[in-house]
């Protein structure tokens, strides 16, 4: 994974800008001996802000930039001139990024829309100049407010892939092959377990110029919710999918057992995943005979729409895309 361009977890240290000090200045001009206080306000310090950018799909740009500081506000000056506010530090992140406090584990917020902004640390307010404190009993205040102190803290940014359909299955179930057939994505495909080590996204085109986003998630094994296999590192990517397509090869020994294991792993990781829409695809139908398919049709789990497919021959691939599209439309109603 050291050479991978997909980074979905980073820890960063941030510091907002301090507010500028207010000025304790007095107006002094020729023929104006006692002009009174005219100290300006200090500028506000810059904030540290996360901003959603749909052009990003990984956090790799933050892998080597883990210290992010906003600028301090400038001090005020005479003639009621306010100091310049410090520039904000904008951190652009892919949609689906979750920010949490590294010390407490508390979730600060989530960025799910393009252009959405989430303030991690607010900059300090600038201090008020001495002219604000002038009164009938104190016409020459010789003091001004200092600016507010800067804030700092460590944050963990986690990316949860946003997609309409997430592919769920054991390693080597045919997920990457399906994604490569129905979209322009080119995931790594090989005949061994854990070929996919990072999520892959593809845009699936249907009839009438319709499309949806499909995510190929690394394979799940029994005990994944406890960290086995690739563990919970990639299970979190399933949380942001609108619906799940379970994929089980036609040559499996026990279809019901594989389906129950997958469902159990999702439920133990996050019970809310069981509330998502589900569909079952029996893959690699080109590797078995018609008798096996007839037998599997009688063994299909109840309560979940099922379809037999072959990514190699294209068997029922168009029907699968149409069924997924229809299911997505029902979920959006």
Short mmCIF file of N, CA, C and O in Angstrom, two decimals, residues 266-317:
data_model
loop_
_atom_site.label_atom_id
_atom_site.label_comp_id
_atom_site.label_asym_id
_atom_site.label_seq_id
_atom_site.Cartn_x
_atom_site.Cartn_y
_atom_site.Cartn_z
N UNK A 266 -21.64 -6.88 7.99
CA UNK A 266 -22.12 -5.50 7.86
C UNK A 266 -22.89 -5.08 9.11
O UNK A 266 -22.73 -3.97 9.61
N UNK A 267 -23.75 -5.97 9.59
CA UNK A 267 -24.57 -5.65 10.76
C UNK A 267 -23.73 -5.43 12.01
O UNK A 267 -24.03 -4.55 12.82
N UNK A 268 -22.68 -6.24 12.20
CA UNK A 268 -21.83 -6.08 13.38
C UNK A 268 -20.97 -4.83 13.29
O UNK A 268 -20.63 -4.22 14.31
N UNK A 269 -20.60 -4.44 12.08
CA UNK A 269 -19.82 -3.21 11.92
C UNK A 269 -20.70 -1.99 12.15
O UNK A 269 -20.34 -1.07 12.87
N UNK A 270 -21.86 -1.96 11.52
CA UNK A 270 -22.78 -0.84 11.66
C UNK A 270 -24.19 -1.34 11.35
O UNK A 270 -24.53 -1.58 10.19
N UNK A 271 -25.05 -1.50 12.36
CA UNK A 271 -26.40 -2.03 12.14
C UNK A 271 -27.22 -1.22 11.14
O UNK A 271 -28.13 -1.76 10.51
N UNK A 272 -26.89 0.05 10.97
CA UNK A 272 -27.65 0.89 10.03
C UNK A 272 -27.46 0.43 8.59
O UNK A 272 -28.29 0.75 7.72
N UNK A 273 -26.37 -0.30 8.32
CA UNK A 273 -26.15 -0.79 6.96
C UNK A 273 -27.23 -1.77 6.52
O UNK A 273 -27.49 -1.93 5.34
N UNK A 274 -27.85 -2.41 7.50
CA UNK A 274 -28.90 -3.39 7.18
C UNK A 274 -30.17 -2.72 6.71
O UNK A 274 -31.08 -3.39 6.20
N UNK A 275 -30.27 -1.39 6.90
CA UNK A 275 -31.46 -0.66 6.45
C UNK A 275 -31.35 -0.22 5.00
O UNK A 275 -32.33 0.29 4.43
N UNK A 276 -30.18 -0.37 4.40
CA UNK A 276 -30.01 0.04 3.01
C UNK A 276 -30.68 -0.94 2.06
O UNK A 276 -30.86 -2.12 2.38
N UNK A 277 -31.03 -0.45 0.88
CA UNK A 277 -31.58 -1.33 -0.15
C UNK A 277 -30.54 -2.35 -0.58
O UNK A 277 -29.35 -2.04 -0.66
N UNK A 278 -30.99 -3.58 -0.85
CA UNK A 278 -30.06 -4.65 -1.21
C UNK A 278 -30.55 -5.38 -2.45
O UNK A 278 -31.75 -5.50 -2.69
N UNK A 279 -29.58 -5.88 -3.21
CA UNK A 279 -29.86 -6.73 -4.36
C UNK A 279 -28.76 -7.79 -4.41
O UNK A 279 -27.63 -7.53 -4.00
N UNK A 280 -29.09 -8.96 -4.91
CA UNK A 280 -28.13 -10.06 -4.97
C UNK A 280 -27.86 -10.44 -6.43
O UNK A 280 -28.80 -10.65 -7.21
N UNK A 281 -26.57 -10.49 -6.77
CA UNK A 281 -26.17 -10.92 -8.11
C UNK A 281 -25.38 -12.22 -7.98
O UNK A 281 -24.39 -12.28 -7.25
N UNK A 282 -25.83 -13.25 -8.67
CA UNK A 282 -25.09 -14.51 -8.72
C UNK A 282 -24.15 -14.41 -9.93
O UNK A 282 -24.60 -14.38 -11.08
N UNK A 283 -22.86 -14.32 -9.67
CA UNK A 283 -21.89 -14.01 -10.71
C UNK A 283 -21.25 -15.28 -11.31
O UNK A 283 -21.44 -16.38 -10.80
N UNK A 284 -20.49 -15.04 -12.37
CA UNK A 284 -19.71 -16.11 -13.03
C UNK A 284 -20.59 -17.27 -13.49
O UNK A 284 -20.22 -18.45 -13.38
N UNK A 285 -21.78 -16.94 -14.01
CA UNK A 285 -22.70 -17.98 -14.47
C UNK A 285 -22.17 -18.70 -15.71
O UNK A 285 -22.68 -19.77 -16.07
N UNK A 286 -21.15 -18.13 -16.35
CA UNK A 286 -20.56 -18.79 -17.51
C UNK A 286 -19.72 -20.00 -17.10
O UNK A 286 -19.32 -20.80 -17.96
N UNK A 287 -19.42 -20.13 -15.81
CA UNK A 287 -18.56 -21.23 -15.34
C UNK A 287 -19.35 -22.44 -14.87
O UNK A 287 -18.75 -23.45 -14.46
N UNK A 288 -20.69 -22.35 -14.89
CA UNK A 288 -21.51 -23.48 -14.44
C UNK A 288 -22.53 -23.84 -15.51
O UNK A 288 -22.79 -23.06 -16.44
N UNK A 289 -23.12 -25.03 -15.39
CA UNK A 289 -24.11 -25.47 -16.38
C UNK A 289 -25.52 -25.04 -15.97
O UNK A 289 -25.74 -24.50 -14.89
N UNK A 290 -26.46 -25.33 -16.86
CA UNK A 290 -27.85 -24.91 -16.63
C UNK A 290 -28.46 -25.60 -15.41
O UNK A 290 -29.29 -25.03 -14.70
N UNK A 291 -28.05 -26.81 -15.15
CA UNK A 291 -28.59 -27.54 -13.99
C UNK A 291 -28.21 -26.85 -12.69
O UNK A 291 -29.03 -26.76 -11.76
N UNK A 292 -26.98 -26.37 -12.61
CA UNK A 292 -26.53 -25.67 -11.40
C UNK A 292 -27.32 -24.38 -11.21
O UNK A 292 -27.71 -24.04 -10.08
N UNK A 293 -27.58 -23.67 -12.30
CA UNK A 293 -28.34 -22.42 -12.20
C UNK A 293 -29.76 -22.70 -11.72
O UNK A 293 -30.31 -21.98 -10.87
N UNK A 294 -30.39 -23.78 -12.23
CA UNK A 294 -31.73 -24.14 -11.78
C UNK A 294 -31.74 -24.49 -10.30
O UNK A 294 -32.68 -24.14 -9.57
N UNK A 295 -30.69 -25.19 -9.86
CA UNK A 295 -30.61 -25.53 -8.44
C UNK A 295 -30.45 -24.29 -7.57
O UNK A 295 -31.09 -24.14 -6.52
N UNK A 296 -29.59 -23.36 -8.03
CA UNK A 296 -29.37 -22.13 -7.25
C UNK A 296 -30.62 -21.26 -7.19
O UNK A 296 -30.84 -20.57 -6.20
N UNK A 297 -31.42 -21.29 -8.24
CA UNK A 297 -32.65 -20.50 -8.24
C UNK A 297 -33.59 -20.92 -7.11
O UNK A 297 -34.35 -20.10 -6.59
N UNK A 298 -33.51 -22.19 -6.75
CA UNK A 298 -34.35 -22.69 -5.65
C UNK A 298 -33.75 -22.38 -4.28
O UNK A 298 -34.44 -22.51 -3.27
N UNK A 299 -32.47 -22.00 -4.25
CA UNK A 299 -31.79 -21.77 -2.98
C UNK A 299 -31.60 -20.28 -2.67
O UNK A 299 -30.97 -19.95 -1.67
N UNK A 300 -32.15 -19.43 -3.50
CA UNK A 300 -31.94 -17.99 -3.32
C UNK A 300 -32.52 -17.52 -1.98
O UNK A 300 -33.61 -17.96 -1.58
N UNK A 301 -31.83 -16.61 -1.27
CA UNK A 301 -32.36 -16.07 -0.01
C UNK A 301 -33.67 -15.33 -0.25
O UNK A 301 -33.85 -14.67 -1.28
N UNK A 302 -34.57 -15.45 0.69
CA UNK A 302 -35.87 -14.78 0.57
C UNK A 302 -35.74 -13.29 0.92
O UNK A 302 -34.89 -12.90 1.70
N UNK A 303 -36.60 -12.49 0.32
CA UNK A 303 -36.68 -11.09 0.68
C UNK A 303 -35.67 -10.18 0.03
O UNK A 303 -35.53 -9.02 0.45
N UNK A 304 -34.95 -10.66 -0.98
CA UNK A 304 -33.97 -9.82 -1.66
C UNK A 304 -34.04 -10.09 -3.16
O UNK A 304 -34.00 -11.25 -3.59
N UNK A 305 -34.19 -9.07 -4.00
CA UNK A 305 -34.21 -9.27 -5.45
C UNK A 305 -32.90 -9.89 -5.92
O UNK A 305 -31.82 -9.49 -5.49
N UNK A 306 -32.98 -10.87 -6.81
CA UNK A 306 -31.79 -11.59 -7.26
C UNK A 306 -31.74 -11.65 -8.78
O UNK A 306 -32.78 -11.62 -9.45
N UNK A 307 -30.53 -11.75 -9.30
CA UNK A 307 -30.34 -11.85 -10.74
C UNK A 307 -29.06 -12.64 -11.02
O UNK A 307 -28.07 -12.51 -10.29
N UNK A 308 -29.09 -13.48 -12.04
CA UNK A 308 -27.93 -14.27 -12.44
C UNK A 308 -27.21 -13.53 -13.56
O UNK A 308 -27.85 -13.12 -14.56
N UNK A 309 -25.89 -13.35 -13.44
CA UNK A 309 -25.14 -12.57 -14.43
C UNK A 309 -23.82 -13.25 -14.77
O UNK A 309 -23.35 -14.14 -14.06
N UNK A 310 -23.26 -12.80 -15.88
CA UNK A 310 -21.89 -13.15 -16.25
C UNK A 310 -21.25 -11.92 -16.87
O UNK A 310 -21.69 -11.43 -17.91
N UNK A 311 -20.23 -11.40 -16.20
CA UNK A 311 -19.54 -10.21 -16.72
C UNK A 311 -18.73 -10.55 -17.96
O UNK A 311 -18.47 -9.68 -18.79
N UNK A 312 -18.32 -11.80 -18.08
CA UNK A 312 -17.49 -12.21 -19.23
C UNK A 312 -18.32 -12.28 -20.51
O UNK A 312 -17.92 -11.78 -21.56
N UNK A 313 -19.51 -12.88 -20.43
CA UNK A 313 -20.35 -13.05 -21.62
C UNK A 313 -21.38 -11.93 -21.79
O UNK A 313 -22.01 -11.82 -22.84
N UNK A 314 -21.57 -11.13 -20.74
CA UNK A 314 -22.57 -10.07 -20.80
C UNK A 314 -23.96 -10.54 -20.45
O UNK A 314 -24.94 -9.80 -20.60
N UNK A 315 -24.07 -11.76 -19.94
CA UNK A 315 -25.36 -12.35 -19.61
C UNK A 315 -26.08 -11.55 -18.52
O UNK A 315 -25.58 -11.40 -17.40
N UNK A 316 -27.25 -10.97 -18.86
CA UNK A 316 -28.11 -10.23 -17.94
C UNK A 316 -27.45 -8.95 -17.39
O UNK A 316 -27.95 -8.40 -16.40
N UNK A 317 -26.40 -8.47 -18.01
CA UNK A 317 -25.75 -7.25 -17.51
C UNK A 317 -26.66 -6.03 -17.71
O UNK A 317 -26.80 -5.19 -16.81
#
